[in-house]
Structure formats: C-alpha cells, structure tokens
CSV table of C-alpha atoms in Angstrom, one decimal:
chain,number,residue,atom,x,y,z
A,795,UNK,CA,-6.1,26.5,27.6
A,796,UNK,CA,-2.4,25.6,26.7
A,797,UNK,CA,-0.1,25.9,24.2
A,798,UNK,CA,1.2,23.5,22.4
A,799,UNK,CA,3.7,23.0,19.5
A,800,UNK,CA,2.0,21.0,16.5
A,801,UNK,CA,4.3,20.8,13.0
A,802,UNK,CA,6.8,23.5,14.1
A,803,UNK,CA,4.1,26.3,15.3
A,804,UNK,CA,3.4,27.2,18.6
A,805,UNK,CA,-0.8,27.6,18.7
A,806,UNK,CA,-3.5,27.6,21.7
A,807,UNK,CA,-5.4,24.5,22.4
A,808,UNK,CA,-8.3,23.5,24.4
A,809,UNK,CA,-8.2,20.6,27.2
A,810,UNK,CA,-9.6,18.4,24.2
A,811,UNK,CA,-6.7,19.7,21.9
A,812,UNK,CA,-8.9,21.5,19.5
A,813,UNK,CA,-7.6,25.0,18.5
A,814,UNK,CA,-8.7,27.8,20.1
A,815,UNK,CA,-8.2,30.3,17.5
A,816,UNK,CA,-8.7,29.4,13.7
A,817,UNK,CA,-6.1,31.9,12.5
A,818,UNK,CA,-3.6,29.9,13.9
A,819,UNK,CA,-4.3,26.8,11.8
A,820,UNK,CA,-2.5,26.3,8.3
A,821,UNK,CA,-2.4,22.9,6.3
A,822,UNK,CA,0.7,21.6,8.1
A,823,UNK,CA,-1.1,21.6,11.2
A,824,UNK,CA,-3.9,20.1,9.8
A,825,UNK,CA,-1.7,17.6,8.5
A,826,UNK,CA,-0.2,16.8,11.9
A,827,UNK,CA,-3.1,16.1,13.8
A,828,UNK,CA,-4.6,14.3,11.0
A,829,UNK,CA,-2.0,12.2,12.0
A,830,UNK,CA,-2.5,11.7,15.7
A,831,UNK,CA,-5.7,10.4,14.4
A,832,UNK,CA,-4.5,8.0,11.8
A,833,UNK,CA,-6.2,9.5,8.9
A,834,UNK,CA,-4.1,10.4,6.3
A,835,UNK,CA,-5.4,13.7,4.4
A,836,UNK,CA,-6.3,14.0,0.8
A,837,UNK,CA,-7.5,16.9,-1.3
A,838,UNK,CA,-10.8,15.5,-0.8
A,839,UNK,CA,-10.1,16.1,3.1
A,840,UNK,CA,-8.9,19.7,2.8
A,841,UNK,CA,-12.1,20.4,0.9
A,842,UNK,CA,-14.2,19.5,3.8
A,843,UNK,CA,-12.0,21.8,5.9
A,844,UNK,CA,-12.1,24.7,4.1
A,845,UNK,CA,-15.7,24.1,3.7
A,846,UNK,CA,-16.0,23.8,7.4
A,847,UNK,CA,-13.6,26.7,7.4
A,848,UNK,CA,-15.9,28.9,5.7
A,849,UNK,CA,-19.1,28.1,7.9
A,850,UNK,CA,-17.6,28.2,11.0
A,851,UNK,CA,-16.1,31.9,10.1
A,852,UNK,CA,-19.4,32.8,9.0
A,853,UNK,CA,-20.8,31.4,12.4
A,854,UNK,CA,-23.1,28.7,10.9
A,855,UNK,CA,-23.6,25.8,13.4
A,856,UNK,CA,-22.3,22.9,12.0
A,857,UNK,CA,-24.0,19.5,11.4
A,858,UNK,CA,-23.5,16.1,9.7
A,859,UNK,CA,-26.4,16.9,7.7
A,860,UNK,CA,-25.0,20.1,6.4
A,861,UNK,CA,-21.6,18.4,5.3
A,862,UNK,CA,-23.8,15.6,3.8
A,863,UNK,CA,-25.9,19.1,1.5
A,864,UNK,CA,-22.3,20.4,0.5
A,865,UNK,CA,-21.8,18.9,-2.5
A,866,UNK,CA,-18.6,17.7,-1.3
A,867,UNK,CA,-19.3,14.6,-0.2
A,868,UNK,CA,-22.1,12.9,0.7
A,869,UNK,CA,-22.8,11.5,4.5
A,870,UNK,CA,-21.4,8.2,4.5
A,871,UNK,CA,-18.5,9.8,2.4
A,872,UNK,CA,-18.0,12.1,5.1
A,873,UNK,CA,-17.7,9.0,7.7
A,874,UNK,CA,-15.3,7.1,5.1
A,875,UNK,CA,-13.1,10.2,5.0
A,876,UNK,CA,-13.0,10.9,8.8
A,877,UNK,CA,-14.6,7.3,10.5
A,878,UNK,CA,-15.4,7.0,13.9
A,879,UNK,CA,-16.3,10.6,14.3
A,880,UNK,CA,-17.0,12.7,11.2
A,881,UNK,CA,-17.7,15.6,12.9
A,882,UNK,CA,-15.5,16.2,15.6
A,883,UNK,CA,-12.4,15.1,14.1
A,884,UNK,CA,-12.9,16.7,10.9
A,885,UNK,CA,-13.3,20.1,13.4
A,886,UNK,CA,-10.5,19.0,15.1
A,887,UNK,CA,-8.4,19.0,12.1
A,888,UNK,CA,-9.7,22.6,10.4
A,889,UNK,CA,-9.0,23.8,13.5
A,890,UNK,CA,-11.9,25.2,14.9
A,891,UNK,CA,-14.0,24.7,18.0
A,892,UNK,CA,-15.8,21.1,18.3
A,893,UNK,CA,-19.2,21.6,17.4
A,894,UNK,CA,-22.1,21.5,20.4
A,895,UNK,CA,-24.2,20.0,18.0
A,896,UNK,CA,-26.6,16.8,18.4
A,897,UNK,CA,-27.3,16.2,14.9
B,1199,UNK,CA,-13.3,3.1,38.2
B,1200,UNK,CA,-14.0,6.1,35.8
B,1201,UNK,CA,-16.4,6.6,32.7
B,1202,UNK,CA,-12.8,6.5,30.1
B,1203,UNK,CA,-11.7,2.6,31.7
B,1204,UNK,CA,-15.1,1.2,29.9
B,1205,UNK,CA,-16.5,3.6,27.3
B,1206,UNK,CA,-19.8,2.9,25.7
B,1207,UNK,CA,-19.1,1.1,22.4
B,1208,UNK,CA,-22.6,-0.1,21.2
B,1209,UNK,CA,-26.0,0.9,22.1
B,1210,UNK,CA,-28.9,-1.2,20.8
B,1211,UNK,CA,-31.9,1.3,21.0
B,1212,UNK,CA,-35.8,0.0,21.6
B,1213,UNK,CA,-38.6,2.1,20.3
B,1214,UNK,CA,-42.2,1.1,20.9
B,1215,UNK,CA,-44.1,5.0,20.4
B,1216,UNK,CA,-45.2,6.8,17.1
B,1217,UNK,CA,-45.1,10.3,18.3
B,1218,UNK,CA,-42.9,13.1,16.9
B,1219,UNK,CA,-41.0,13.0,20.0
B,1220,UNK,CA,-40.5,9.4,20.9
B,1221,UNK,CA,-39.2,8.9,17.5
B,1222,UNK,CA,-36.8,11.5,17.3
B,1223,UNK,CA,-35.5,10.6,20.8
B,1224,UNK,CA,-34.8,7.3,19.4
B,1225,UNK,CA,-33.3,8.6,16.1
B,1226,UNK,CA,-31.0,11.3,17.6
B,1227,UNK,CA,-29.6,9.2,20.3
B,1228,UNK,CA,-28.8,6.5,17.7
B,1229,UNK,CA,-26.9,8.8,15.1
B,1230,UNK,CA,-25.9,10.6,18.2
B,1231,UNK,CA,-24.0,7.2,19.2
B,1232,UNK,CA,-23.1,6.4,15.5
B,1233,UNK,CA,-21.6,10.3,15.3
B,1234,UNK,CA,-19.4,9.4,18.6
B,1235,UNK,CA,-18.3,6.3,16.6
B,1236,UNK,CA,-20.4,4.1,19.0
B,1237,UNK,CA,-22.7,1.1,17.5
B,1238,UNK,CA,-26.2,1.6,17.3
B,1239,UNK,CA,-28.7,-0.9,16.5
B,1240,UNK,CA,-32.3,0.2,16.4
B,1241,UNK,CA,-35.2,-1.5,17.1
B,1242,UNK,CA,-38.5,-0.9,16.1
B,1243,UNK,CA,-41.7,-2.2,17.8
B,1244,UNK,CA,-45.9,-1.7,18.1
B,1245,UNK,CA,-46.4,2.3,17.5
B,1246,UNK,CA,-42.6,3.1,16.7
B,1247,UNK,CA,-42.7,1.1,13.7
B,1248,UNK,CA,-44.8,3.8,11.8
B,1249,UNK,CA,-41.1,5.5,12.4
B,1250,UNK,CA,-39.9,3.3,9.4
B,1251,UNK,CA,-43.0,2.4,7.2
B,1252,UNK,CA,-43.4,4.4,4.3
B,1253,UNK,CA,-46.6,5.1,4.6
B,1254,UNK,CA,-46.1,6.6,7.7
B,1255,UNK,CA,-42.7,7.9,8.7
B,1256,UNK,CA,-43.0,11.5,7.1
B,1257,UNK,CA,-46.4,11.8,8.9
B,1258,UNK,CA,-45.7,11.6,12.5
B,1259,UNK,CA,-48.1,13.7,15.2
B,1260,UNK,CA,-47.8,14.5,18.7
B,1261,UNK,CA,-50.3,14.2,21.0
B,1262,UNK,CA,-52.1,17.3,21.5
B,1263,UNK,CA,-54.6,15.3,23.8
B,1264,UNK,CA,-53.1,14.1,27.2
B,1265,UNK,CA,-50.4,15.8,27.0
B,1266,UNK,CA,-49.5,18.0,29.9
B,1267,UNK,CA,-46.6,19.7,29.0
B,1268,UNK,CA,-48.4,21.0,26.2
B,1269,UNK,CA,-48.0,24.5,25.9
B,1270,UNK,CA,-48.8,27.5,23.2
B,1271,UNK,CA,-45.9,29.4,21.6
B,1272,UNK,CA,-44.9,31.9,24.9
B,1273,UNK,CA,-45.5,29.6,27.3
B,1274,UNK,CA,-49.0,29.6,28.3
B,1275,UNK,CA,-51.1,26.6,29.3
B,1276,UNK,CA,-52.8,24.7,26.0
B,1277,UNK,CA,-56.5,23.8,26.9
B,1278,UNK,CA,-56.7,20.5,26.3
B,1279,UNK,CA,-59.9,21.1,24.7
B,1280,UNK,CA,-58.3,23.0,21.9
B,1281,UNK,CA,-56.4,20.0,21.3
B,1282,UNK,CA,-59.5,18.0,20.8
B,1283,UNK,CA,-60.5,20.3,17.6
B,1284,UNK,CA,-59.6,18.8,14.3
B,1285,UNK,CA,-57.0,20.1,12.1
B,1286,UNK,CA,-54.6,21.2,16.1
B,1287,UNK,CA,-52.8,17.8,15.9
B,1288,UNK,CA,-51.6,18.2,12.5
B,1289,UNK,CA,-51.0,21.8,13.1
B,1290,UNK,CA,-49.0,21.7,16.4
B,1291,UNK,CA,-47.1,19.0,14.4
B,1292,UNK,CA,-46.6,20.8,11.4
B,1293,UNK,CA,-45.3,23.4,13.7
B,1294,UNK,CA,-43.0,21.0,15.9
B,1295,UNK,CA,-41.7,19.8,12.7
B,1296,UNK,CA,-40.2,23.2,11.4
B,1297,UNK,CA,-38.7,24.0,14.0
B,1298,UNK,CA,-37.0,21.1,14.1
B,1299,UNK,CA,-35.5,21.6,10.7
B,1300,UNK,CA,-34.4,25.1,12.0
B,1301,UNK,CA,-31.9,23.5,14.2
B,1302,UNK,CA,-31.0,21.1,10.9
B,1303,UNK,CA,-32.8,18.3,12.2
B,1304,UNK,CA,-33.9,16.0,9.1
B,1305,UNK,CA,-37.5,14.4,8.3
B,1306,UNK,CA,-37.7,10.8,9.7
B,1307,UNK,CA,-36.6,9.7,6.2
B,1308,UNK,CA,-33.3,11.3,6.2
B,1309,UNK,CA,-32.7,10.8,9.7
B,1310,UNK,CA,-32.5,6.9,9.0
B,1311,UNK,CA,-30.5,7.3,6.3
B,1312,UNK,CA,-28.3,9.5,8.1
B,1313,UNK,CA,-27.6,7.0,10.6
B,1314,UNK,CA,-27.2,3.9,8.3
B,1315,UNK,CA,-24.8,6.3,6.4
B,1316,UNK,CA,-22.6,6.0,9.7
B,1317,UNK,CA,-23.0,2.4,9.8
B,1318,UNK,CA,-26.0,1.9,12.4
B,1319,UNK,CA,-28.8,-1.0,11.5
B,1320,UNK,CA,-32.6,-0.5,11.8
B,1321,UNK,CA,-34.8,-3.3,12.6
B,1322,UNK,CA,-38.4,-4.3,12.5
B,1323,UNK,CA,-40.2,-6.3,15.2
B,1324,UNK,CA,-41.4,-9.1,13.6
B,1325,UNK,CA,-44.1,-9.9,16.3
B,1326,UNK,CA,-45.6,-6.5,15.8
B,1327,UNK,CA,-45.2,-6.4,11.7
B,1328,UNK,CA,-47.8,-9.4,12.4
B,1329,UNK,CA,-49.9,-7.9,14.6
B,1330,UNK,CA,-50.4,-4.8,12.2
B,1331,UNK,CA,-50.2,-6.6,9.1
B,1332,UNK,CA,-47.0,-5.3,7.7
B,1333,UNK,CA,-44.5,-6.6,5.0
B,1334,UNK,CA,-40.7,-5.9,4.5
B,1335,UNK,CA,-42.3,-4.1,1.5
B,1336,UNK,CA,-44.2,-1.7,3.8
B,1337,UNK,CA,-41.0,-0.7,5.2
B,1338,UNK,CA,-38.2,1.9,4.4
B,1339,UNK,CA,-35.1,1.2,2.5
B,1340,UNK,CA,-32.8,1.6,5.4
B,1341,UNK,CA,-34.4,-1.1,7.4
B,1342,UNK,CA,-31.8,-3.9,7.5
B,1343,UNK,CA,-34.3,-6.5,8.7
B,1344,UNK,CA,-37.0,-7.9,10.5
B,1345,UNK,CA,-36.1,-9.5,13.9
B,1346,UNK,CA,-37.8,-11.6,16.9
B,1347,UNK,CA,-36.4,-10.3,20.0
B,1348,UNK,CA,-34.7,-13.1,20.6
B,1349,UNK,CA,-32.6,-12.1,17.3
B,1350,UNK,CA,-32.3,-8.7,18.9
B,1351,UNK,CA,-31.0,-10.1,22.2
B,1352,UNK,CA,-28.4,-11.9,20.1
B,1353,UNK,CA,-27.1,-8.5,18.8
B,1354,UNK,CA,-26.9,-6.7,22.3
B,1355,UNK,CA,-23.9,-9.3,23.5
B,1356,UNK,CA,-20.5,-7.2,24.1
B,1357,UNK,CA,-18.7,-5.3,26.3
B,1358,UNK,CA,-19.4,-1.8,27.0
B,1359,UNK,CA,-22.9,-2.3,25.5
B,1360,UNK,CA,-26.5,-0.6,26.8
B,1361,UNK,CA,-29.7,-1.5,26.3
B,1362,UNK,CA,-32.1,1.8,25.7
B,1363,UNK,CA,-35.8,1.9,25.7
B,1364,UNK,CA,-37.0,5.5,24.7
C-alpha cells in the first residue's frame, strides 16, 4: 500500500492504484483517474459510481450482470461508458476495491 | 521475457460438449476475456452447439452417469446407479443451475448476450449444423454466423492470440 496524491488529496492505494479506503474518494478524484484512463466522465458515469458506491458499502459482490439489472444502463452501455474493462475501471474510478469476480 | 511484454489480446474459444459445465467454461472464459478488454471469438461445434440453439440452450444437463466427480450435497460419493434413475439428470441440473445464479451467473441465453454486449462474436460450425440438421433459424440471436473452420482459422491470425479448446 502507498500513498499517493490524486487531484490535490493525499489517499491510500493498492499496488494496482485502486483505493484502499472508499471514504477517501470524492468526485475530483474520480475525475482524475478517469483521466489516466482516457475516459472523460459524465453524469451518466457518476451514476454508475454511486451505484457501485452503494453495493459495495452494502457488501454486495459486484458483477457486469448486476450493472447490466440497474436500470442505469444496460450491458453494452456499461462497456460504451467504461470500454475495455467495464468492471474494473468503473471500480477503479468509485474508488473501491477491484472486484474478484468472474462474471 | 515477462507475461506484460506480450499480453493476451484475442482468444478464439472452441467448444465441442453440451453439458452444463463445458458450456459455461466456454462462456465464462469468453466474457471473462471480453471483461479484460481481450477479443473473444467463440466457436461452436457437434454437442456445444446445443449451447446456442434455441431449442436447446436453456436446457442444458450434466452427466449424472460417468461422471466420477459426482458427488451429493456434503460431499459423499453419488452411486452411479442413482444417476441412472429418471427424473436425477434433470434434477442435479436443476440444482447446478441455481446455484449458479447465486453467484450471478446468467442462463445460457443471457450469458451470450452478455458477451456480444462487450463485443465478442459467436459462431456456428457449419460442418456440424449439417450433420444435425440445423438452420441459422435454429440458432440464437447472438450468433454472428456460421463458419467452416477454415473461416475460423482465418479469424485466429494476430499477435498475442490463443487458440482454446474447453
């Protein structure tokens, strides 16, 4: 673990850069790695988050499929918004562990 | 030379069994791969295309019969002989089936669409369509087409490209 300084805050990160507490995160953040990523973030982006947000502080394993049943967007939505790795960036980005899921 | 100089960027995936588990080896390595932001390309053949006819997809078994790592709920061994009566196939698979969707794993039909969502292709073997007497119109949506192998062959060109047979 290391610390690192993303848009002016100094927060925890993993090896992988993924923030290792969720408290730390706020929308510049989110913002700022979005960036090292190349995807630029909409409002339609920080929905996903905060919905990502919501089930990770609830501790509900996270899935493609369960992003895809949000009524936020649907699957291939989900890969327009984030493409090239849906689920792991879009965890990257809310700030919260990367999710050891398969599906 | 490490695993980061070359990454994996496309897998093309063969899949010649109907069972519940030869299927969904194939379908979670292939939106496994798609999830990563890798290629996949999926291909179909003999038993595995009941995988993407209609008829059949939502229906898969597993063997309950020659199958030696068969075992009851708790671990004990599963007479094979119990598998033999009718109504345990269907059962065992009913059973294998919900607890798949426990973990959020999705019926054969949403699986494909799940992976063609992320921009992986599903193909039919047109050499075993024959043999079986299957159309295009047998098949799922999803399926992008019907192939010889040479077509597949054609597809599995690239660097950083793997050839899987599950």
């Amino acid at each position: 673990m290391t610390e690192k300084l993303i848009a002016g805050k100094t927060v925890q990160v993993n090896e992988e850069g993924y923030l290792t507490d969720a408290s730390q995160w706020n929308k510049e953040i989110a913002t700022e790695i979005a960036k090292e990523l190349e995807i630029e973030l909409t409002d339609k982006h920080f929905e996903v988050l905060n919905f990502l947000r919501d089930k990770n502080a609830a501790g509900e394993p996270l899935t493609i499929r369960k992003v895809g049943k949000s009524g936020i967007v649907d699957i291939k939505g989900f890969y327009d918004l984030f493409p090239g790795g849906p689920l792991k960036y879009s965890s990257k980005i809310a700030g919260i562990p990367k999710p050891v899921s398969c599906v | 030379m490490s695993e980061h100089d070359k990454p994996l960027k496309k897998v093309c995936i063969i899949c010649a069994k109907g069972s519940i588990e030869d299927v969904y080896a194939t379908l979670v390595m292939a939106n496994g791969a798609v999830m990563e932001g890798i290629e996949a390309k999926v291909f179909f053949t003999f038993f595995g295309l009941d995988a993407i006819t209609k008829k059949q997809m939502n229906k898969l078994h597993t063997a309950t019969v020659g199958n030696p790592a068969m075992r009851m709920p708790g671990g004990l061994p599963f007479p094979t002989i119990l598998g033999m009566l009718p109504g345990v196939e269907a059962g065992v698979s009913a059973m294998m089936k919900s607890q798949m969707e426990k973990l959020d794993i999705p019926p054969v039909d949403e699986f494909l669409e799940m992976i063609t969502a992320g921009g992986g292709e599903i193909y039919a073997c047109k050499l075993a369509m024959d043999m079986f007497k299957l159309t295009k119109d047998d098949l799922h949506d999803q399926v992008s087409g019907v192939l010889t192998v040479g077509d597949f062959y054609a597809m599995c060109g690239g660097e950083g490209t793997q050839i899987i047979f599950t």
